[in-house]
PDB file of C-alpha atoms in Angstrom:
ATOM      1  CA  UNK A1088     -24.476  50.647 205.904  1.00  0.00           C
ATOM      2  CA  UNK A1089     -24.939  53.316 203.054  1.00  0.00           C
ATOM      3  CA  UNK A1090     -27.983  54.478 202.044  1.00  0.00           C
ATOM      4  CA  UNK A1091     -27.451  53.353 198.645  1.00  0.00           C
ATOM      5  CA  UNK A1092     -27.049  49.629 200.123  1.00  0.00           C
ATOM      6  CA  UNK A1093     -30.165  50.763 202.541  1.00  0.00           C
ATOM      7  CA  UNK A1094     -32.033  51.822 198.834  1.00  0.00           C
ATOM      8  CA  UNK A1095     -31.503  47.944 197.178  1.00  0.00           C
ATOM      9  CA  UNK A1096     -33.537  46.595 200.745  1.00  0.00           C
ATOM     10  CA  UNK A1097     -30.231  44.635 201.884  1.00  0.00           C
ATOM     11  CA  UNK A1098     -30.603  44.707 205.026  1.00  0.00           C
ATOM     12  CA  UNK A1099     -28.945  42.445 207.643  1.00  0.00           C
ATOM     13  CA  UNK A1100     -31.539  40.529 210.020  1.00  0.00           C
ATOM     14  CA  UNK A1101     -30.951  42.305 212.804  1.00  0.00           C
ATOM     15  CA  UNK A1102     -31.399  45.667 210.577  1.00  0.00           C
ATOM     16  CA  UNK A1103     -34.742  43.941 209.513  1.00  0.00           C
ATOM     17  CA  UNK A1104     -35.862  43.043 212.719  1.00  0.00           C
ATOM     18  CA  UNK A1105     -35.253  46.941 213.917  1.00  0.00           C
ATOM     19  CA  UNK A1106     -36.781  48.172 211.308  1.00  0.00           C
ATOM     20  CA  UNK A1107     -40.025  45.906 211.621  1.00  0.00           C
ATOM     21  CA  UNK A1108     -40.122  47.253 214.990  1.00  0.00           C
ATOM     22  CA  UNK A1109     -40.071  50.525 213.720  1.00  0.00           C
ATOM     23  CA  UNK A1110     -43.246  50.077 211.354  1.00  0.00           C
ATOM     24  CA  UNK A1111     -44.825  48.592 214.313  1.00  0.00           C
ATOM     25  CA  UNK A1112     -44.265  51.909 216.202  1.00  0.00           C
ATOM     26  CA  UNK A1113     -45.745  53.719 213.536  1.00  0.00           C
ATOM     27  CA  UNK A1114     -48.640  51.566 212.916  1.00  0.00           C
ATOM     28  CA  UNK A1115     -49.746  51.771 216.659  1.00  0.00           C
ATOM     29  CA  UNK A1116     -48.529  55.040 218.018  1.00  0.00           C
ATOM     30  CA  UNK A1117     -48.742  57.047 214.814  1.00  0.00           C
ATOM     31  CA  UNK A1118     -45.612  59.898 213.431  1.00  0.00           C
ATOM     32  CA  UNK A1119     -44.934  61.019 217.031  1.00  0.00           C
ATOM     33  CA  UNK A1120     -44.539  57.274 218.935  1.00  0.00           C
ATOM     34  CA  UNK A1121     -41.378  57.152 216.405  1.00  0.00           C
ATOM     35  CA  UNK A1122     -38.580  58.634 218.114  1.00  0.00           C
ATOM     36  CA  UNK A1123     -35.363  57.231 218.387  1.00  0.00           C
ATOM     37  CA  UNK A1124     -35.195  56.821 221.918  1.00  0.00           C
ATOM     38  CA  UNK A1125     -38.323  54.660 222.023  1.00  0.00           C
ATOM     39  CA  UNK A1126     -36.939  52.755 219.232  1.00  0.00           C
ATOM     40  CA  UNK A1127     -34.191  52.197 220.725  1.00  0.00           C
ATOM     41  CA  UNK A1128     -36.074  50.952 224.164  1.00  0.00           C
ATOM     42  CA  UNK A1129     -38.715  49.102 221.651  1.00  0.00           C
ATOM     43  CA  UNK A1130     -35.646  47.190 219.434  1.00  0.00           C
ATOM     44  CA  UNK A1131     -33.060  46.381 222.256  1.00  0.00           C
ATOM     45  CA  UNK A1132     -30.469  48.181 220.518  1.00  0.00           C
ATOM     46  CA  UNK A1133     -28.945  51.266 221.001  1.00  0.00           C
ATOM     47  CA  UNK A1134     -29.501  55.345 219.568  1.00  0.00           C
ATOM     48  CA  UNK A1135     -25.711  54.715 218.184  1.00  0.00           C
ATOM     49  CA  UNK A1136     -26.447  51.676 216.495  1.00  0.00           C
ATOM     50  CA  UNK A1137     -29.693  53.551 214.849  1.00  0.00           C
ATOM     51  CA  UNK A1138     -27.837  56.439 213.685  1.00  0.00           C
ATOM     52  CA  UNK A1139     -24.937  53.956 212.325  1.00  0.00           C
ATOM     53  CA  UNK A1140     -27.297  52.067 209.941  1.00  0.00           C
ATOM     54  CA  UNK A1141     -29.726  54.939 209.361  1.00  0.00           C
ATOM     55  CA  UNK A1142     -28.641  58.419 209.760  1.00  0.00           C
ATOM     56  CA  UNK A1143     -31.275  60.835 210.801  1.00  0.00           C
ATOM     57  CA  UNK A1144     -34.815  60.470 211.057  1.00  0.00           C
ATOM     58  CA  UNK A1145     -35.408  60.847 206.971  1.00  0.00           C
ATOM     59  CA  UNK A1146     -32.836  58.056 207.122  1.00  0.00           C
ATOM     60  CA  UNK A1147     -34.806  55.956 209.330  1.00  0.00           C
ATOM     61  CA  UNK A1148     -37.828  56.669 207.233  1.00  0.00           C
ATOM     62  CA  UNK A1149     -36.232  55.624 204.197  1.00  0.00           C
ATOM     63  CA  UNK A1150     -35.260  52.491 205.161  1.00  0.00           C
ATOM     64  CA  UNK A1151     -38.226  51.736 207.054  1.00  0.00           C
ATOM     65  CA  UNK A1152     -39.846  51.946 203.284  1.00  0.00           C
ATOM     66  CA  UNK A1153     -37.543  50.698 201.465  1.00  0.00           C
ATOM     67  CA  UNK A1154     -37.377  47.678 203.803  1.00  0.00           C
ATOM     68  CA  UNK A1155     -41.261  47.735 203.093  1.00  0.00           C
ATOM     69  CA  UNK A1156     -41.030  47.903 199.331  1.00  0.00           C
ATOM     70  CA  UNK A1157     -38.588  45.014 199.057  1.00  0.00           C
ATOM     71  CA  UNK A1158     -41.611  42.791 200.464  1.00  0.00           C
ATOM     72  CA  UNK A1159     -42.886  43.370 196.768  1.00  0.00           C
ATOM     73  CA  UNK A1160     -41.246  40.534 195.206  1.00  0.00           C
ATOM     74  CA  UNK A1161     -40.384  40.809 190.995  1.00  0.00           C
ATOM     75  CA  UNK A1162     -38.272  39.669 188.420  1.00  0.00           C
ATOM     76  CA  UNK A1163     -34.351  39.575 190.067  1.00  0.00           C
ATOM     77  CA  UNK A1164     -32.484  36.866 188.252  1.00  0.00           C
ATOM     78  CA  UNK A1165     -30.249  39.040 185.693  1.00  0.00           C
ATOM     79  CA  UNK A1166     -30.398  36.346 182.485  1.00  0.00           C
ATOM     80  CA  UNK A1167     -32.996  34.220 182.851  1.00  0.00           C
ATOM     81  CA  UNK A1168     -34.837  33.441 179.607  1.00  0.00           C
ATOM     82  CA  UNK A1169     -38.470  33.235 180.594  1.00  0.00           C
ATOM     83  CA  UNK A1170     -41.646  31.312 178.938  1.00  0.00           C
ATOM     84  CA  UNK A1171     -44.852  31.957 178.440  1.00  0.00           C
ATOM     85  CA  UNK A1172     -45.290  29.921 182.323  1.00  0.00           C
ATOM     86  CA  UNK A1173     -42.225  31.392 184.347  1.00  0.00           C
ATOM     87  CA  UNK A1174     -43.817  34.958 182.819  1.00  0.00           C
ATOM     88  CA  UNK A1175     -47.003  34.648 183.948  1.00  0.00           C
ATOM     89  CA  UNK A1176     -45.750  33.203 188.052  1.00  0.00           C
ATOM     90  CA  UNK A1177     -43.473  36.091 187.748  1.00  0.00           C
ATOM     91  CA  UNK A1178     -46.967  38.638 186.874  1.00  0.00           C
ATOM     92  CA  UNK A1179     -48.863  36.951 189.485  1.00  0.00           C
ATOM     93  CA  UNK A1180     -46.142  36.999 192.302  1.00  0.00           C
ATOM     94  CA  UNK A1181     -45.685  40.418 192.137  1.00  0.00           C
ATOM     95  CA  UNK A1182     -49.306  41.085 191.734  1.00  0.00           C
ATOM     96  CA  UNK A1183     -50.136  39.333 194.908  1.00  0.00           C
ATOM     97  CA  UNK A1184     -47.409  40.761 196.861  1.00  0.00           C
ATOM     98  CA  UNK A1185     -47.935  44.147 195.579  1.00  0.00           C
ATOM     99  CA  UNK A1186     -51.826  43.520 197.022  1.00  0.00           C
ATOM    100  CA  UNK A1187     -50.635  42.053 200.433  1.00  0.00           C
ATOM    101  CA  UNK A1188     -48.343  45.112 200.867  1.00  0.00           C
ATOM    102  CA  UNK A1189     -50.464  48.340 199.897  1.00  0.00           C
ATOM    103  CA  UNK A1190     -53.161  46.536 201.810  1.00  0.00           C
ATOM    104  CA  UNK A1191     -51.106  45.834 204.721  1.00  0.00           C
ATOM    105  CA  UNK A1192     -51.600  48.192 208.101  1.00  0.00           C
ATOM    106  CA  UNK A1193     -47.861  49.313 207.941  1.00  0.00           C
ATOM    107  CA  UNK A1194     -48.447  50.573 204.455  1.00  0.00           C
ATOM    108  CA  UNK A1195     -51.884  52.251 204.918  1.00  0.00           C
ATOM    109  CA  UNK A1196     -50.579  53.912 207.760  1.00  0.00           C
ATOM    110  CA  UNK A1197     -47.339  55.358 206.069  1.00  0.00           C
ATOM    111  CA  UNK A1198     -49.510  56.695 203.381  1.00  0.00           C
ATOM    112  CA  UNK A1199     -52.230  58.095 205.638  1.00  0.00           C
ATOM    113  CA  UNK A1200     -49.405  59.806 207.304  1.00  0.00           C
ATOM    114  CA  UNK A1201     -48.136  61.340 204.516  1.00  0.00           C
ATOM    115  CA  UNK A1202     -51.302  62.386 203.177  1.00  0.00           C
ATOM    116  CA  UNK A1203     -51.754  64.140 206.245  1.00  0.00           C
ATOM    117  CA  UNK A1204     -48.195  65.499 206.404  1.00  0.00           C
ATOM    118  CA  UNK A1205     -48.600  66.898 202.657  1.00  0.00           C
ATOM    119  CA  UNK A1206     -49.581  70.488 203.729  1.00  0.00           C
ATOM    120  CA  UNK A1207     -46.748  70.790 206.384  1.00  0.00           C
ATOM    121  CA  UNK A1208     -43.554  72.661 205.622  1.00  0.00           C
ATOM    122  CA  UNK A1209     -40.019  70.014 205.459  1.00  0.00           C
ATOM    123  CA  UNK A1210     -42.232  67.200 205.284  1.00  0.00           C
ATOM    124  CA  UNK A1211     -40.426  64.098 203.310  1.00  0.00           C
ATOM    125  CA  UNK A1212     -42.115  61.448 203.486  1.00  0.00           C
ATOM    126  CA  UNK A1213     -44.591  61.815 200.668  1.00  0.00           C
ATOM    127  CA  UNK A1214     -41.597  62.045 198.541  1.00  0.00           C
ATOM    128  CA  UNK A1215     -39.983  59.382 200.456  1.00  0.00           C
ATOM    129  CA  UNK A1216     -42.967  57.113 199.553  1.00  0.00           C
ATOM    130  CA  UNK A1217     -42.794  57.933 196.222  1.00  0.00           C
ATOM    131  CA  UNK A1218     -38.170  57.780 195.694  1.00  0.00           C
ATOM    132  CA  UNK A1219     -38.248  54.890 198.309  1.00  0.00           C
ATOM    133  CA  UNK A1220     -41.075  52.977 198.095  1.00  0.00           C
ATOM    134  CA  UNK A1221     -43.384  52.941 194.407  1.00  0.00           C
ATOM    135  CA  UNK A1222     -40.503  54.059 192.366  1.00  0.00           C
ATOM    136  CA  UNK A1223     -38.825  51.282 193.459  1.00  0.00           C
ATOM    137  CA  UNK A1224     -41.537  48.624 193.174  1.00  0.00           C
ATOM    138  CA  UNK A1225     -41.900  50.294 189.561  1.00  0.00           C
ATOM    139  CA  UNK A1226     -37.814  49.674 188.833  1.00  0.00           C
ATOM    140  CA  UNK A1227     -38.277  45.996 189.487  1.00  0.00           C
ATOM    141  CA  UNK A1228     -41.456  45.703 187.975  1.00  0.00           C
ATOM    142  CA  UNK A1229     -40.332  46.887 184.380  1.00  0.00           C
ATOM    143  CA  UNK A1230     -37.356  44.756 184.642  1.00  0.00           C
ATOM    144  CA  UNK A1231     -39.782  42.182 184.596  1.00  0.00           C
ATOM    145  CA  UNK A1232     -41.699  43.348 181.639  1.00  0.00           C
ATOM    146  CA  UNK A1233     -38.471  44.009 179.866  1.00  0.00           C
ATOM    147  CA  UNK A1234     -37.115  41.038 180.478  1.00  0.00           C
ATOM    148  CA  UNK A1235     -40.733  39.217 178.503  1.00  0.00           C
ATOM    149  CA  UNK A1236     -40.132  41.600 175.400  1.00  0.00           C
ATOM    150  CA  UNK A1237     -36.715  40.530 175.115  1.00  0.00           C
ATOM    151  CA  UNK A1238     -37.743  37.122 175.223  1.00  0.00           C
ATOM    152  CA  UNK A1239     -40.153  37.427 172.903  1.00  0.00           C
ATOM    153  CA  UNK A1240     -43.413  36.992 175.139  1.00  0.00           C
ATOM    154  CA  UNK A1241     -44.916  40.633 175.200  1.00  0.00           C
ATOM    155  CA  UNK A1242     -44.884  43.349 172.658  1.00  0.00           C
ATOM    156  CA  UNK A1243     -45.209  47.218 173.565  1.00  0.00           C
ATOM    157  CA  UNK A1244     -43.724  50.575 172.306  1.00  0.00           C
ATOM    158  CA  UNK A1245     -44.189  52.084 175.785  1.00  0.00           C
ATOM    159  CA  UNK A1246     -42.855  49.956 178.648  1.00  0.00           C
ATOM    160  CA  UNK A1247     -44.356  52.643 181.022  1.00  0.00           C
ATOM    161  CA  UNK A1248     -47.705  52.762 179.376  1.00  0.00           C
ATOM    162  CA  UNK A1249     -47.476  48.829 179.830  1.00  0.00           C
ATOM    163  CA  UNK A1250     -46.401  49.034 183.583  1.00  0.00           C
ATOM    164  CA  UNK A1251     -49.214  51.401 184.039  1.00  0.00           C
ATOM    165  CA  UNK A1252     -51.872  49.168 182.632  1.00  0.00           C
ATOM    166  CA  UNK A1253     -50.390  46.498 184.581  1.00  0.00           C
ATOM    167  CA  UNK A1254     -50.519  48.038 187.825  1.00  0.00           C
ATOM    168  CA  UNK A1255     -53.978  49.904 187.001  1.00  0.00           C
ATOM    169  CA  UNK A1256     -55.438  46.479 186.134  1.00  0.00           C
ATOM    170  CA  UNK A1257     -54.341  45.335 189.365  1.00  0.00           C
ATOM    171  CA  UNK A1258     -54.899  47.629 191.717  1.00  0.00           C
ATOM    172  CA  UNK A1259     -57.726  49.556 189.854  1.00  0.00           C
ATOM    173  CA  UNK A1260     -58.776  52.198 193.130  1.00  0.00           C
ATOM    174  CA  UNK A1261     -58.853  49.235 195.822  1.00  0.00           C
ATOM    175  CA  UNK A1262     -55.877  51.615 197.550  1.00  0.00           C
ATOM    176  CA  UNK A1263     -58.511  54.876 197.470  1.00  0.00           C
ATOM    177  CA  UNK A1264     -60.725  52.469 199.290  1.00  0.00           C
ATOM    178  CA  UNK A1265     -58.596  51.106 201.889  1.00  0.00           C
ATOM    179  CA  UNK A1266     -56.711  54.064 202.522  1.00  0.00           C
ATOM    180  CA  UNK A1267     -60.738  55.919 203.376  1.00  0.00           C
ATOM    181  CA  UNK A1268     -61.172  53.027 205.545  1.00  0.00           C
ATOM    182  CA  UNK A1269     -62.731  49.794 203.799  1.00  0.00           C
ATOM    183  CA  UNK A1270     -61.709  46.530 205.182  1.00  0.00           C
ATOM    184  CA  UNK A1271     -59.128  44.664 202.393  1.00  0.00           C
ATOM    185  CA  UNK A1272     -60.344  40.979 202.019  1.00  0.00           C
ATOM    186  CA  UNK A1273     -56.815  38.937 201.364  1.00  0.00           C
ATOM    187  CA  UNK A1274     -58.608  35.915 200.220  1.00  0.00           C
ATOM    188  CA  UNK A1275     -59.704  37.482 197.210  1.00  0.00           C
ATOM    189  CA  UNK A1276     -56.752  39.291 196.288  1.00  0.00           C
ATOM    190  CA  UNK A1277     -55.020  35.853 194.011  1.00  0.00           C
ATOM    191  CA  UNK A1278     -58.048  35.550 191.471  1.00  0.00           C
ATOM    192  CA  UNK A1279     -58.246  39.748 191.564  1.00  0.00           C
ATOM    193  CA  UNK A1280     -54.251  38.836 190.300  1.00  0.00           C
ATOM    194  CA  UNK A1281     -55.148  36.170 188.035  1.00  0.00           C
ATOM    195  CA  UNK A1282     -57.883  37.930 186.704  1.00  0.00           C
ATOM    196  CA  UNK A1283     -55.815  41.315 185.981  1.00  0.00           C
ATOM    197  CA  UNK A1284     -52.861  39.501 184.833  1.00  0.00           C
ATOM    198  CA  UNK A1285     -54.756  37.353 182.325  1.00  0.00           C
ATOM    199  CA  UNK A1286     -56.025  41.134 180.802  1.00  0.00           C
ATOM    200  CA  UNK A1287     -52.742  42.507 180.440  1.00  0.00           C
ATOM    201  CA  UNK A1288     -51.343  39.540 178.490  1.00  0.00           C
ATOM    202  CA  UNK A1289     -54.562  39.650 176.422  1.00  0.00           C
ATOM    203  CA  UNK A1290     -53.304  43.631 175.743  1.00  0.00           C
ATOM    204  CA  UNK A1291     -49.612  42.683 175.746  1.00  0.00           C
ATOM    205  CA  UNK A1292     -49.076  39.335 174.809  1.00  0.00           C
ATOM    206  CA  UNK A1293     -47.127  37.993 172.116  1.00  0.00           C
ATOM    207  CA  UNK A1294     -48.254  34.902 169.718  1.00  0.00           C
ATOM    208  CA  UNK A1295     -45.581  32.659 172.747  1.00  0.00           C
ATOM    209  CA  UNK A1296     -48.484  33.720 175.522  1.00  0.00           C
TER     210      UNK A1296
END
């Protein structure tokens, strides 16, 4: 499998299910528990297999984050004329997801990682966070908003300065929190949605919303 194919988060299940495993190396074992060896031992697979579907370790990195950031769920079906309803599920699916994933353990420990990593000379995964992981979150994201200017349900000059309040009014600096160590509490995190997506379309909306 190419990278590029890696990239869109098409994995096969049993490509999934390794690299699940992976993230749960990382999460308990921290950057040097990840080898491919104990992957290998960990997945029931073997090193070939690993370096078929993911190349060196960068490789394996990259899809383990791209596999991560297609758990952010957004806008995929290319024509689908939304409405004022369909826009808002759409805001509040992502929304929630987006939550449930920087709030996860796999995520907080990929970025605390590569926080820590950021000083070190060759060290990728910062900017495989940001290629692999938020830019594509963002990409799907403003296909979404897109998609509610064309039909009529937001209005904006700037689609990034509209992504930006979106995710700001979302995530506000919850992820500076839990990434110095304060407990996320799930339960709240659909009326935190609700709350932030009812703002934007107050900022955003058209006369249809």
């Amino acid at each position: 499998m190419s990278v590029e194919l890696q990239a869109a988060g098409e994995f096969s299940p049993r490509q999934s299910a390794v690299l699940a495993e992976a993230l749960r190396l990382l999460v308990e074992g921290g950057d040097k528990a990840l080898t491919t060896a104990g992957l290998a031992r960990a997945a029931n697979c073997s090193k070939e297999s690993l370096y078929k579907w993911f190349g060196d370790r960068d490789g394996l990195l990259s899809a383990m984050i791209s596999y991560q950031a297609s758990k952010v769920r957004t806008f995929e079906r290319t024509g689908e004329r939304l409405n004022a309803q369909t826009l808002m599920e759409h805001l509040e699916l992502f929304g929630r997801d987006l939550l449930d994933v920087l709030g996860g353990e796999v995520s907080l420990a990929l970025n605390r990682l590569a926080i820590g990593q950021t000083s070190r000379d060759g060290s990728r995964l910062g900017q495989l966070l940001l290629e692999r992981g938020r830019r594509q979150i963002d990409r799907r994201a403003r296909a979404l908003l897109d998609a509610g200017r064309r039909d009529g349900l937001l209005r904006f000059d700037d689609g990034e300065d509209a992504y930006r309040t979106l995710y700001g009014l979302i995530v506000s600096d919850l992820h500076v929190r839990l990434l110095l160590g304060e407990r996320p509490d799930a339960q709240k995190f659909p009326s935190r949605v609700r709350k932030a997506v009812s703002a934007f379309l107050v900022l955003y909306g058209s006369e249809k919303t």
